Amino acid sequence: MRRTAAVLAILTCAVALLSGCGDDEPSDDPGGTTTETKTIEITFSGDTVEPNGERVEVKAGQEIELVVKADKPGELHVHSNPEKEIPYGAGTTSTKLTLDEPGVVDVESHDLEVVIVQLEVS
Ligand SMILES: [Cu+2]
């Protein structure tokens, strides 16, 4: 079942790409309440990535720090509204973001065609 969901997510993604999901607007919300930062470590190695489709619960407006460790540069795709593209380099790259709308937001690698984490925003 999970495989089907992943395939669907990728298809959704491909459609989104066709309709031009290239504009990334970082939605920083100053004046939000201070909550603990949720740190998610993502490790790319060759053609694999950890985690792989794991669900992570976050609060709306909570600061999320993505710490990407990679052996080569690439890009994460966050299926929030609006969508975000997060480039990373070889080595360790740390990026912060917040999600304001409740729902499930996929974080994907289009290079590997996988869903890395699903952020469950509540
Ligand atoms: Cu995508």
CSV table of C-alpha atoms in Angstrom, one decimal, residues 29-118:
chain,number,residue,atom,x,y,z
A,29,ASP,CA,6.4,33.8,9.6
A,30,PRO,CA,8.0,36.2,12.1
A,31,GLY,CA,6.0,36.7,15.2
A,32,GLY,CA,5.1,33.1,15.4
A,33,THR,CA,5.1,31.5,18.8
A,34,THR,CA,8.3,29.9,19.9
A,35,THR,CA,8.2,26.2,19.9
A,36,GLU,CA,10.9,23.6,20.0
A,37,THR,CA,12.7,23.1,16.7
A,38,LYS,CA,12.1,19.7,15.1
A,39,THR,CA,15.3,18.5,13.6
A,40,ILE,CA,15.1,15.9,10.9
A,41,GLU,CA,18.3,14.3,9.7
A,42,ILE,CA,18.4,13.1,6.1
A,43,THR,CA,21.3,11.2,4.8
A,44,PHE,CA,21.9,10.6,1.1
A,45,SER,CA,24.4,7.9,0.1
A,46,GLY,CA,24.7,6.8,-3.5
A,47,ASP,CA,21.2,5.9,-4.6
A,48,THR,CA,19.7,5.6,-1.2
A,49,VAL,CA,18.3,8.0,1.4
A,50,GLU,CA,17.5,7.7,5.0
A,51,PRO,CA,14.7,8.0,6.2
A,52,ASN,CA,12.5,6.5,3.5
A,53,GLY,CA,8.9,7.5,3.7
A,54,GLU,CA,8.8,7.9,7.5
A,55,ARG,CA,6.1,10.0,9.1
A,56,VAL,CA,7.1,12.8,11.3
A,57,GLU,CA,4.7,14.8,13.4
A,58,VAL,CA,5.1,18.5,13.6
A,59,LYS,CA,3.0,21.4,14.8
A,60,ALA,CA,1.7,24.1,12.4
A,61,GLY,CA,4.2,27.0,12.7
A,62,GLN,CA,6.8,24.9,14.4
A,63,GLU,CA,10.3,25.4,13.2
A,64,ILE,CA,11.6,22.4,11.3
A,65,GLU,CA,15.3,22.0,10.7
A,66,LEU,CA,16.3,19.7,7.9
A,67,VAL,CA,19.9,18.6,8.2
A,68,VAL,CA,21.0,17.0,5.0
A,69,LYS,CA,24.1,14.9,4.7
A,70,ALA,CA,24.9,14.1,1.2
A,71,ASP,CA,27.8,12.7,-0.9
A,72,LYS,CA,26.7,14.9,-3.8
A,73,PRO,CA,24.6,18.0,-4.3
A,74,GLY,CA,20.9,17.8,-5.1
A,75,GLU,CA,17.5,19.2,-4.2
A,76,LEU,CA,14.7,18.4,-1.8
A,77,HIS,CA,11.2,19.1,-2.9
A,78,VAL,CA,8.7,20.0,-0.2
A,79,HIS,CA,5.1,19.6,-1.2
A,80,SER,CA,3.7,22.3,1.0
A,81,ASN,CA,1.6,25.2,-0.3
A,82,PRO,CA,3.4,26.8,-1.9
A,83,GLU,CA,5.9,24.1,-2.7
A,84,LYS,CA,9.5,24.6,-1.8
A,85,GLU,CA,12.7,23.5,-3.4
A,86,ILE,CA,15.6,23.1,-1.0
A,87,PRO,CA,19.0,22.8,-2.6
A,88,TYR,CA,21.8,21.1,-0.7
A,89,GLY,CA,25.4,20.6,-1.4
A,90,ALA,CA,27.9,17.8,-0.8
A,91,GLY,CA,28.5,17.6,2.9
A,92,THR,CA,26.1,18.8,5.5
A,93,THR,CA,23.5,21.4,4.7
A,94,SER,CA,21.0,22.7,7.3
A,95,THR,CA,17.8,24.4,6.2
A,96,LYS,CA,15.0,25.7,8.4
A,97,LEU,CA,11.4,26.0,7.4
A,98,THR,CA,7.9,26.2,8.9
A,99,LEU,CA,4.6,24.8,7.7
A,100,ASP,CA,1.5,26.7,8.6
A,101,GLU,CA,-1.3,24.6,7.2
A,102,PRO,CA,-2.3,21.3,8.8
A,103,GLY,CA,-2.1,18.3,6.6
A,104,VAL,CA,0.5,15.8,5.3
A,105,VAL,CA,3.4,17.3,3.4
A,106,ASP,CA,5.7,15.1,1.4
A,107,VAL,CA,9.4,15.8,1.3
A,108,GLU,CA,10.8,14.1,-1.8
A,109,SER,CA,13.9,13.6,-3.8
A,110,HIS,CA,13.0,13.8,-7.4
A,111,ASP,CA,16.5,12.5,-8.4
A,112,LEU,CA,15.8,9.3,-6.6
A,113,GLU,CA,12.0,9.4,-7.0
A,114,VAL,CA,11.4,8.7,-3.4
A,115,VAL,CA,9.4,10.2,-0.6
A,116,ILE,CA,11.9,10.9,2.2
A,117,VAL,CA,9.6,12.0,5.0
A,118,GLN,CA,6.0,12.8,5.3
